[in-house]
MMTF fields as JSON, N, C-alpha, C and O atoms, coordinates in Angstrom:
{
  "mmtfVersion": "1.0.0",
  "mmtfProducer": "UNKNOWN",
  "numBonds": 415,
  "numAtoms": 416,
  "numGroups": 104,
  "numChains": 1,
  "numModels": 1,
  "chainsPerModel": [1],
  "groupsPerChain": [104],
  "chainIdList": ["A"],
  "bondAtomList": [4, 2, 8, 6, 12, 10, 16, 14, 20, 18, 24, 22, 28, 26, 32, 30, 36, 34, 40, 38, 44, 42, 48, 46, 52, 50, 56, 54, 60, 58, 64, 62, 68, 66, 72, 70, 76, 74, 80, 78, 84, 82, 88, 86, 92, 90, 96, 94, 100, 98, 104, 102, 108, 106, 112, 110, 116, 114, 120, 118, 124, 122, 128, 126, 132, 130, 136, 134, 140, 138, 144, 142, 148, 146, 152, 150, 156, 154, 160, 158, 164, 162, 168, 166, 172, 170, 176, 174, 180, 178, 184, 182, 188, 186, 192, 190, 196, 194, 200, 198, 204, 202, 208, 206, 212, 210, 216, 214, 220, 218, 224, 222, 228, 226, 232, 230, 236, 234, 240, 238, 244, 242, 248, 246, 252, 250, 256, 254, 260, 258, 264, 262, 268, 266, 272, 270, 276, 274, 280, 278, 284, 282, 288, 286, 292, 290, 296, 294, 300, 298, 304, 302, 308, 306, 312, 310, 316, 314, 320, 318, 324, 322, 328, 326, 332, 330, 336, 334, 340, 338, 344, 342, 348, 346, 352, 350, 356, 354, 360, 358, 364, 362, 368, 366, 372, 370, 376, 374, 380, 378, 384, 382, 388, 386, 392, 390, 396, 394, 400, 398, 404, 402, 408, 406, 412, 410],
  "bondOrderList": [1, 1, 1, 1, 1, 1, 1, 1, 1, 1, 1, 1, 1, 1, 1, 1, 1, 1, 1, 1, 1, 1, 1, 1, 1, 1, 1, 1, 1, 1, 1, 1, 1, 1, 1, 1, 1, 1, 1, 1, 1, 1, 1, 1, 1, 1, 1, 1, 1, 1, 1, 1, 1, 1, 1, 1, 1, 1, 1, 1, 1, 1, 1, 1, 1, 1, 1, 1, 1, 1, 1, 1, 1, 1, 1, 1, 1, 1, 1, 1, 1, 1, 1, 1, 1, 1, 1, 1, 1, 1, 1, 1, 1, 1, 1, 1, 1, 1, 1, 1, 1, 1, 1],
  "groupList": [{"groupName": "MET", "atomNameList": ["N", "CA", "C", "O"], "elementList": ["N", "C", "C", "O"], "formalChargeList": [0, 0, 0, 0], "bondAtomList": [1, 0, 2, 1, 3, 2], "bondOrderList": [1, 1, 2], "singleLetterCode": "M", "chemCompType": "L-PEPTIDE LINKING"}, {"groupName": "ARG", "atomNameList": ["N", "CA", "C", "O"], "elementList": ["N", "C", "C", "O"], "formalChargeList": [0, 0, 0, 0], "bondAtomList": [1, 0, 2, 1, 3, 2], "bondOrderList": [1, 1, 2], "singleLetterCode": "R", "chemCompType": "L-PEPTIDE LINKING"}, {"groupName": "TRP", "atomNameList": ["N", "CA", "C", "O"], "elementList": ["N", "C", "C", "O"], "formalChargeList": [0, 0, 0, 0], "bondAtomList": [1, 0, 2, 1, 3, 2], "bondOrderList": [1, 1, 2], "singleLetterCode": "W", "chemCompType": "L-PEPTIDE LINKING"}, {"groupName": "LEU", "atomNameList": ["N", "CA", "C", "O"], "elementList": ["N", "C", "C", "O"], "formalChargeList": [0, 0, 0, 0], "bondAtomList": [1, 0, 2, 1, 3, 2], "bondOrderList": [1, 1, 2], "singleLetterCode": "L", "chemCompType": "L-PEPTIDE LINKING"}, {"groupName": "ALA", "atomNameList": ["N", "CA", "C", "O"], "elementList": ["N", "C", "C", "O"], "formalChargeList": [0, 0, 0, 0], "bondAtomList": [1, 0, 2, 1, 3, 2], "bondOrderList": [1, 1, 2], "singleLetterCode": "A", "chemCompType": "L-PEPTIDE LINKING"}, {"groupName": "VAL", "atomNameList": ["N", "CA", "C", "O"], "elementList": ["N", "C", "C", "O"], "formalChargeList": [0, 0, 0, 0], "bondAtomList": [1, 0, 2, 1, 3, 2], "bondOrderList": [1, 1, 2], "singleLetterCode": "V", "chemCompType": "L-PEPTIDE LINKING"}, {"groupName": "ILE", "atomNameList": ["N", "CA", "C", "O"], "elementList": ["N", "C", "C", "O"], "formalChargeList": [0, 0, 0, 0], "bondAtomList": [1, 0, 2, 1, 3, 2], "bondOrderList": [1, 1, 2], "singleLetterCode": "I", "chemCompType": "L-PEPTIDE LINKING"}, {"groupName": "SER", "atomNameList": ["N", "CA", "C", "O"], "elementList": ["N", "C", "C", "O"], "formalChargeList": [0, 0, 0, 0], "bondAtomList": [1, 0, 2, 1, 3, 2], "bondOrderList": [1, 1, 2], "singleLetterCode": "S", "chemCompType": "L-PEPTIDE LINKING"}, {"groupName": "ASP", "atomNameList": ["N", "CA", "C", "O"], "elementList": ["N", "C", "C", "O"], "formalChargeList": [0, 0, 0, 0], "bondAtomList": [1, 0, 2, 1, 3, 2], "bondOrderList": [1, 1, 2], "singleLetterCode": "D", "chemCompType": "L-PEPTIDE LINKING"}, {"groupName": "GLN", "atomNameList": ["N", "CA", "C", "O"], "elementList": ["N", "C", "C", "O"], "formalChargeList": [0, 0, 0, 0], "bondAtomList": [1, 0, 2, 1, 3, 2], "bondOrderList": [1, 1, 2], "singleLetterCode": "Q", "chemCompType": "L-PEPTIDE LINKING"}, {"groupName": "LYS", "atomNameList": ["N", "CA", "C", "O"], "elementList": ["N", "C", "C", "O"], "formalChargeList": [0, 0, 0, 0], "bondAtomList": [1, 0, 2, 1, 3, 2], "bondOrderList": [1, 1, 2], "singleLetterCode": "K", "chemCompType": "L-PEPTIDE LINKING"}, {"groupName": "GLY", "atomNameList": ["N", "CA", "C", "O"], "elementList": ["N", "C", "C", "O"], "formalChargeList": [0, 0, 0, 0], "bondAtomList": [1, 0, 2, 1, 3, 2], "bondOrderList": [1, 1, 2], "singleLetterCode": "G", "chemCompType": "PEPTIDE LINKING"}, {"groupName": "GLU", "atomNameList": ["N", "CA", "C", "O"], "elementList": ["N", "C", "C", "O"], "formalChargeList": [0, 0, 0, 0], "bondAtomList": [1, 0, 2, 1, 3, 2], "bondOrderList": [1, 1, 2], "singleLetterCode": "E", "chemCompType": "L-PEPTIDE LINKING"}, {"groupName": "ASN", "atomNameList": ["N", "CA", "C", "O"], "elementList": ["N", "C", "C", "O"], "formalChargeList": [0, 0, 0, 0], "bondAtomList": [1, 0, 2, 1, 3, 2], "bondOrderList": [1, 1, 2], "singleLetterCode": "N", "chemCompType": "L-PEPTIDE LINKING"}, {"groupName": "TYR", "atomNameList": ["N", "CA", "C", "O"], "elementList": ["N", "C", "C", "O"], "formalChargeList": [0, 0, 0, 0], "bondAtomList": [1, 0, 2, 1, 3, 2], "bondOrderList": [1, 1, 2], "singleLetterCode": "Y", "chemCompType": "L-PEPTIDE LINKING"}, {"groupName": "THR", "atomNameList": ["N", "CA", "C", "O"], "elementList": ["N", "C", "C", "O"], "formalChargeList": [0, 0, 0, 0], "bondAtomList": [1, 0, 2, 1, 3, 2], "bondOrderList": [1, 1, 2], "singleLetterCode": "T", "chemCompType": "L-PEPTIDE LINKING"}, {"groupName": "HIS", "atomNameList": ["N", "CA", "C", "O"], "elementList": ["N", "C", "C", "O"], "formalChargeList": [0, 0, 0, 0], "bondAtomList": [1, 0, 2, 1, 3, 2], "bondOrderList": [1, 1, 2], "singleLetterCode": "H", "chemCompType": "L-PEPTIDE LINKING"}],
  "groupTypeList": [0, 1, 2, 3, 4, 5, 6, 3, 5, 4, 7, 3, 7, 2, 7, 4, 2, 4, 3, 8, 3, 9, 9, 4, 10, 9, 9, 11, 3, 6, 11, 12, 9, 3, 13, 11, 3, 5, 11, 5, 5, 1, 11, 7, 11, 12, 5, 13, 5, 6, 4, 13, 8, 6, 13, 1, 10, 1, 3, 12, 13, 14, 9, 12, 6, 4, 1, 1, 15, 11, 15, 7, 3, 15, 5, 5, 9, 7, 1, 4, 11, 9, 3, 13, 6, 12, 1, 15, 4, 11, 11, 16, 14, 6, 9, 3, 4, 8, 11, 7, 2, 1, 1, 10],
  "groupIdList": [1, 2, 3, 4, 5, 6, 7, 8, 9, 10, 11, 12, 13, 14, 15, 16, 17, 18, 19, 20, 21, 22, 23, 24, 25, 26, 27, 28, 29, 30, 31, 32, 33, 34, 35, 36, 37, 38, 39, 40, 41, 42, 43, 44, 45, 46, 47, 48, 49, 50, 51, 52, 53, 54, 55, 56, 57, 58, 59, 60, 61, 62, 63, 64, 65, 66, 67, 68, 69, 70, 71, 72, 73, 74, 75, 76, 77, 78, 79, 80, 81, 82, 83, 84, 85, 86, 87, 88, 89, 90, 91, 92, 93, 94, 95, 96, 97, 98, 99, 100, 101, 102, 103, 104],
  "secStructList": [7, 2, 2, 2, 2, 2, 2, 2, 2, 2, 2, 2, 6, 6, 4, 4, 4, 2, 2, 2, 2, 2, 2, 2, 2, 2, 6, 6, 1, 3, 3, 3, 7, 6, 6, 1, 1, 3, 3, 3, 1, 1, 7, 7, 1, 2, 2, 2, 2, 2, 2, 2, 2, 2, 2, 2, 2, 2, 2, 2, 2, 2, 2, 2, 2, 2, 2, 2, 2, 6, 7, 7, 2, 2, 2, 2, 2, 2, 2, 2, 2, 2, 2, 2, 2, 2, 1, 7, 7, 6, 6, 1, 3, 3, 3, 7, 6, 6, 1, 7, 3, 3, 3, 7],
  "xCoordList": [0.488, 0.089, 0.937, 0.838, 1.637, 2.883, 3.355, 3.984, 2.944, 3.333, 1.994, 1.925, 0.856, -0.515, -0.149, -0.279, 0.187, 0.851, 1.796, 1.759, 2.897, 3.829, 3.4, 3.797, 2.555, 2.047, 1.106, 1.389, 0.231, -0.837, 0.477, 0.724, 1.387, 1.987, 2.409, 2.163, 3.212, 3.602, 2.742, 3.121, 1.609, 0.499, 0.057, -0.329, 0.252, 0.227, 1.039, 0.794, 1.943, 3.374, 3.091, 3.994, 1.991, 1.608, 0.658, -0.146, 0.792, -0.308, 0.287, -0.51, 1.961, 2.24, 1.887, 2.122, 1.3, 0.832, -0.448, -0.667, -1.391, -2.713, -3.303, -3.974, -3.404, -4.461, -4.491, -5.603, -3.271, -3.416, -3.99, -4.781, -3.535, -4.383, -5.89, -6.702, -6.025, -7.684, -8.122, -9.138, -7.877, -8.357, -8.655, -9.636, -7.451, -7.409, -8.687, -9.584, -8.675, -9.713, -10.979, -11.778, -11.266, -12.548, -13.383, -14.587, -12.21, -12.625, -12.738, -13.124, -12.355, -12.352, -11.545, -12.011, -10.202, -8.977, -8.192, -7.617, -8.217, -7.014, -7.955, -8.944, -7.549, -8.103, -7.117, -5.914, -7.637, -6.778, -6.743, -7.713, -5.515, -5.096, -4.884, -4.433, -5.216, -5.013, -3.501, -3.127, -2.547, -1.268, -0.76, 0.46, -1.724, -1.03, -0.703, -0.575, -0.639, -0.039, -1.677, -2.775, -1.599, -2.492, -2.648, -1.67, -3.867, -3.748, -4.426, -4.974, -4.291, -4.862, -6.476, -6.565, -7.804, -8.545, -9.042, -9.729, -8.74, -8.93, -7.969, -7.905, -7.276, -6.679, -5.548, -5.366, -4.812, -3.898, -2.512, -2.486, -1.175, -0.017, -0.041, 0.659, -0.628, -0.77, -1.086, -0.306, -2.487, -2.463, -1.87, -2.19, -0.867, 0.427, 1.097, 1.301, 1.617, 2.409, 2.521, 3.569, 1.224, 0.616, 0.925, 1.764, 0.092, 0.159, 1.613, 1.808, 2.727, 3.974, 4.667, 5.234, 4.581, 4.959, 4.312, 4.917, 3.249, 2.717, 3.292, 3.475, 3.394, 3.654, 5.071, 5.362, 5.981, 7.211, 7.467, 8.237, 6.956, 7.11, 6.589, 7.417, 5.439, 4.636, 5.63, 5.849, 6.145, 7.01, 8.438, 9.093, 8.875, 9.934, 9.353, 9.9, 8.349, 7.953, 7.775, 8.455, 6.957, 6.958, 8.447, 8.625, 9.142, 10.443, 10.835, 10.945, 11.026, 11.514, 10.504, 11.049, 9.364, 8.738, 8.923, 8.66, 9.349, 9.779, 10.812, 10.847, 11.882, 13.009, 13.177, 13.905, 12.546, 12.673, 11.85, 12.123, 10.835, 9.806, 10.317, 9.965, 11.21, 11.533, 10.455, 10.46, 9.718, 8.238, 8.808, 9.844, 8.05, 8.524, 7.699, 6.507, 8.233, 7.505, 6.001, 4.98, 6.112, 4.803, 3.753, 2.671, 4.129, 3.331, 2.675, 1.507, 3.857, 3.514, 2.54, 1.478, 2.743, 2.099, 0.694, -0.169, 0.527, -0.781, -1.809, -3.018, -0.968, -1.652, -2.03, -3.1, -0.79, -1.317, -2.226, -2.926, -2.585, -3.606, -5.022, -5.792, -5.255, -6.076, -6.377, -7.567, -5.682, -5.879, -6.418, -7.266, -5.809, -6.061, -7.412, -8.19, -7.494, -9.105, -10.181, -11.361, -9.955, -10.775, -11.015, -12.138, -10.167, -9.96, -10.656, -10.795, -11.014, -11.213, -12.64, -13.563, -12.837, -14.39, -15.323, -15.17, -16.205, -17.411, -17.555, -17.801, -17.362, -17.476, -16.132, -15.846, -15.451, -13.953, -13.555, -14.018, -12.903, -12.864, -11.669, -10.573, -12.311, -11.176, -10.995, -11.832, -9.721, -9.716, -9.881, -9.43, -10.593, -10.964, -10.084, -9.623, -9.602, -9.126, -8.883, -7.719, -9.72, -9.972, -9.374, -9.297, -9.08, -8.516, -9.273, -8.858, -10.758, -11.814, -11.943, -11.665, -12.426, -12.578, -14.087, -14.903, -14.381, -15.566, -15.739, -14.962, -16.6, -16.898, -17.327, -17.977, -16.809, -16.932, -18.179, -18.613],
  "yCoordList": [-1.249, 0.076, 1.222, 2.058, 1.214, 2.309, 2.844, 3.899, 1.849, 2.528, 3.513, 4.307, 3.009, 3.793, 5.369, 6.482, 5.105, 6.933, 7.628, 8.831, 6.535, 7.337, 7.876, 8.987, 7.124, 7.103, 8.981, 10.034, 8.911, 9.869, 10.9, 11.522, 11.129, 12.258, 12.523, 13.668, 11.618, 12.019, 12.616, 13.696, 12.331, 12.749, 14.332, 15.113, 14.567, 15.599, 16.89, 18.081, 16.127, 17.558, 17.595, 18.219, 17.104, 17.521, 18.612, 18.816, 19.416, 20.524, 21.708, 22.514, 21.953, 22.916, 22.673, 23.675, 21.497, 21.813, 21.141, 20.53, 21.004, 20.729, 21.47, 20.793, 22.995, 23.688, 23.193, 23.135, 22.842, 22.883, 21.178, 20.915, 20.287, 18.997, 18.858, 18.136, 19.824, 19.736, 20.508, 19.993, 21.781, 21.899, 21.137, 21.255, 20.178, 19.269, 18.408, 18.248, 18.012, 16.728, 17.571, 17.098, 18.632, 19.051, 19.379, 19.263, 19.91, 19.792, 18.423, 18.294, 17.188, 16.178, 15.707, 14.953, 15.948, 16.186, 15.001, 14.283, 14.866, 14.165, 12.975, 13.201, 12.241, 11.197, 10.385, 10.458, 9.521, 8.585, 7.131, 6.556, 6.649, 5.393, 4.466, 4.928, 2.937, 2.111, 2.069, 1.61, 2.469, 2.553, 3.622, 3.749, 4.551, 5.262, 6.817, 7.884, 6.692, 7.769, 8.54, 8.064, 9.364, 10.208, 9.733, 9.243, 9.89, 9.477, 10.707, 11.521, 10.73, 11.652, 11.269, 10.6, 11.706, 11.207, 11.994, 11.33, 13.439, 14.146, 15.161, 15.6, 15.526, 16.993, 16.966, 16.012, 17.985, 18.565, 18.489, 17.848, 18.894, 19.053, 19.782, 19.295, 20.722, 21.397, 20.43, 20.3, 19.651, 18.664, 17.156, 16.387, 16.928, 16.07, 16.141, 15.34, 17.554, 18.075, 18.161, 18.023, 18.434, 18.65, 17.017, 16.732, 16.07, 14.959, 14.265, 13.457, 14.49, 13.983, 14.661, 13.975, 15.989, 16.515, 15.561, 15.075, 15.404, 15.412, 13.426, 12.985, 12.826, 11.532, 11.422, 10.55, 12.457, 12.251, 12.472, 11.648, 13.497, 13.512, 12.332, 11.692, 11.941, 10.769, 9.682, 9.111, 9.326, 8.283, 8.328, 7.362, 10.028, 9.842, 9.554, 9.015, 9.991, 9.433, 8.359, 7.825, 7.561, 6.143, 5.249, 4.225, 5.654, 4.999, 5.199, 4.236, 6.307, 6.828, 6.246, 6.022, 5.975, 4.926, 3.417, 2.577, 3.035, 1.466, 1.492, 0.778, 2.459, 2.076, 2.079, 1.296, 2.886, 3.164, 2.057, 1.819, 1.374, 0.823, -0.891, -1.838, -1.024, -2.062, -3.002, -4.226, -2.182, -2.854, -2.577, -1.913, -3.2, -3.166, -1.959, -1.824, -1.279, 0.055, -0.392, 0.251, -1.577, -2.131, -1.963, -1.396, -2.44, -2.504, -1.203, -0.996, -0.303, 1.259, 1.544, 1.656, 1.742, 1.78, 1.501, 2.365, 0.312, -0.023, 0.19, -0.037, 0.672, 0.881, 2.368, 2.837, 3.166, 4.598, 4.615, 5.619, 3.872, 3.868, 3.945, 4.9, 2.802, 2.359, 3.545, 3.854, 4.12, 5.303, 6.675, 7.482, 6.647, 7.608, 7.782, 8.734, 6.594, 6.702, 6.452, 6.609, 6.133, 6.413, 7.736, 8.218, 8.195, 10.022, 10.766, 11.979, 10.335, 10.966, 11.556, 10.805, 12.869, 13.524, 13.134, 13.438, 12.603, 12.512, 13.478, 14.682, 12.749, 13.54, 13.833, 14.586, 13.208, 13.025, 11.529, 10.459, 11.7, 10.329, 9.513, 9.917, 8.184, 7.253, 6.149, 6.045, 5.38, 4.361, 2.849, 2.386, 2.268, 1.116, -0.161, -0.069, -1.326, -2.362, -2.54, -2.89, -2.389, -2.608, -1.446, -1.552, -0.593, 0.71, 2.033, 3.168, 1.412, 2.401, 3.63, 3.322, 4.947, 5.912, 5.772, 5.418, 6.062, 6.617, 7.678, 7.689, 8.47, 9.115, 8.409, 7.367, 9.221, 8.169, 9.091, 8.702],
  "zCoordList": [-0.123, -0.041, -0.19, -1.087, 0.586, 0.276, -0.911, -0.983, -2.208, -3.601, -4.172, -5.111, -3.017, -3.674, -2.974, -3.483, -2.062, -1.336, -2.197, -2.453, -2.753, -3.327, -4.591, -4.944, -5.369, -6.829, -6.237, -6.809, -5.243, -5.372, -5.298, -6.331, -4.061, -4.157, -5.222, -5.6, -6.168, -7.483, -8.061, -8.513, -8.26, -8.878, -8.693, -9.563, -7.18, -6.78, -7.533, -7.729, -7.782, -8.27, -9.584, -10.141, -10.623, -11.933, -11.93, -12.839, -10.717, -10.59, -11.357, -11.838, -11.57, -12.4, -13.776, -14.45, -14.603, -15.745, -15.63, -16.676, -14.775, -14.67, -15.474, -16.253, -15.737, -15.784, -17.471, -17.996, -18.301, -19.586, -19.835, -20.741, -19.033, -18.997, -18.843, -19.423, -17.826, -17.623, -18.438, -18.904, -19.033, -20.149, -21.374, -22.109, -21.497, -22.644, -22.36, -23.187, -21.43, -20.65, -20.872, -21.68, -20.344, -20.727, -21.834, -22.062, -22.578, -24.348, -24.94, -26.101, -24.05, -24.964, -25.754, -26.608, -25.76, -26.401, -26.072, -26.89, -24.881, -23.791, -22.794, -22.098, -22.927, -21.998, -21.154, -21.403, -20.044, -19.275, -19.873, -20.368, -19.752, -20.297, -19.178, -18.13, -19.291, -18.139, -17.958, -16.878, -18.83, -18.803, -17.846, -17.741, -17.006, -16.536, -17.345, -16.744, -18.348, -19.134, -20.056, -19.767, -20.801, -21.227, -22.822, -23.387, -23.495, -24.87, -25.256, -24.513, -26.742, -27.629, -28.147, -29.177, -27.41, -27.978, -29.317, -30.092, -29.683, -31.09, -30.74, -29.592, -31.6, -31.676, -32.637, -33.394, -32.603, -33.344, -32.941, -31.89, -33.331, -32.837, -31.546, -30.658, -31.306, -30.131, -28.925, -27.981, -29.043, -28.286, -28.037, -27.13, -29.146, -28.976, -28.024, -27.111, -28.31, -27.46, -26.077, -25.447, -25.532, -24.279, -23.765, -22.91, -24.453, -23.886, -23.907, -22.999, -24.888, -24.721, -23.436, -22.585, -23.369, -21.948, -20.883, -19.926, -21.133, -19.895, -19.341, -18.207, -20.485, -20.708, -20.057, -19.238, -20.531, -20.225, -18.795, -18.301, -17.904, -16.896, -16.203, -15.555, -16.213, -15.819, -15.984, -14.916, -16.761, -16.697, -16.046, -15.656, -16.003, -14.768, -13.23, -12.267, -13.35, -12.079, -11.992, -11.115, -12.673, -12.418, -12.488, -11.827, -13.121, -13.051, -11.622, -10.863, -11.278, -9.96, -8.956, -7.875, -8.983, -7.734, -8.111, -7.251, -9.319, -9.522, -8.657, -7.655, -9.04, -8.349, -6.779, -6.168, -6.317, -5.031, -4.261, -3.084, -4.924, -4.059, -4.421, -3.717, -5.663, -5.924, -6.993, -7.121, -7.564, -8.539, -9.401, -9.363, -10.812, -12.09, -12.671, -12.397, -13.307, -14.159, -14.446, -14.203, -14.988, -15.703, -14.43, -14.577, -13.343, -12.41, -11.894, -11.564, -11.916, -11.751, -12.211, -11.6, -13.554, -14.557, -14.299, -14.15, -14.259, -14.27, -12.857, -12.816, -11.781, -10.704, -10.732, -10.344, -11.35, -11.564, -12.527, -12.395, -13.569, -14.615, -13.824, -13.93, -13.016, -12.523, -11.367, -11.325, -10.61, -10.09, -10.818, -10.436, -11.718, -12.602, -13.105, -13.051, -13.618, -14.343, -13.064, -13.38, -11.849, -10.902, -10.473, -10.321, -10.322, -10.27, -11.459, -11.302, -12.373, -13.788, -13.605, -13.286, -13.797, -13.744, -14.444, -15.627, -14.229, -15.184, -16.239, -16.168, -17.205, -18.789, -19.322, -20.253, -18.675, -19.657, -20.113, -19.718, -20.734, -21.547, -20.738, -20.35, -20.628, -20.379, -21.742, -22.639, -21.659, -22.617, -22.055, -21.007, -22.974, -22.618, -22.755, -23.893, -22.179, -22.419, -23.989, -24.182, -25.34, -26.237, -27.337, -28.561, -26.691, -27.064, -27.361, -27.596, -27.254, -27.701, -26.125, -24.967, -26.607, -25.779, -25.474, -26.325, -24.252, -23.599, -22.534, -21.579, -22.626, -21.603, -20.353, -20.277, -19.301, -17.94, -17.105, -16.02]
}
């Protein structure tokens, strides 16, 4: 359970760029994926830049969590993905196991 607290603390550090992420989610451009990363639901180059930046930062956090806890990156990403999807606001997109997008 310690890993869950670490993931939660790490996710709070994303607030510096959460406004861009939040706007993109509200507009239905970006959604949460099961692997703990965000995906582009629909969008342009700017949306891809936002998603890539967020994913780069998330991966850095996930790698650090995996290193500190002795857990594989895959497990950390999966757990973070579950947590992110649970915390996703209604009306925002989440990606299903088959790769399709739906509003929560």
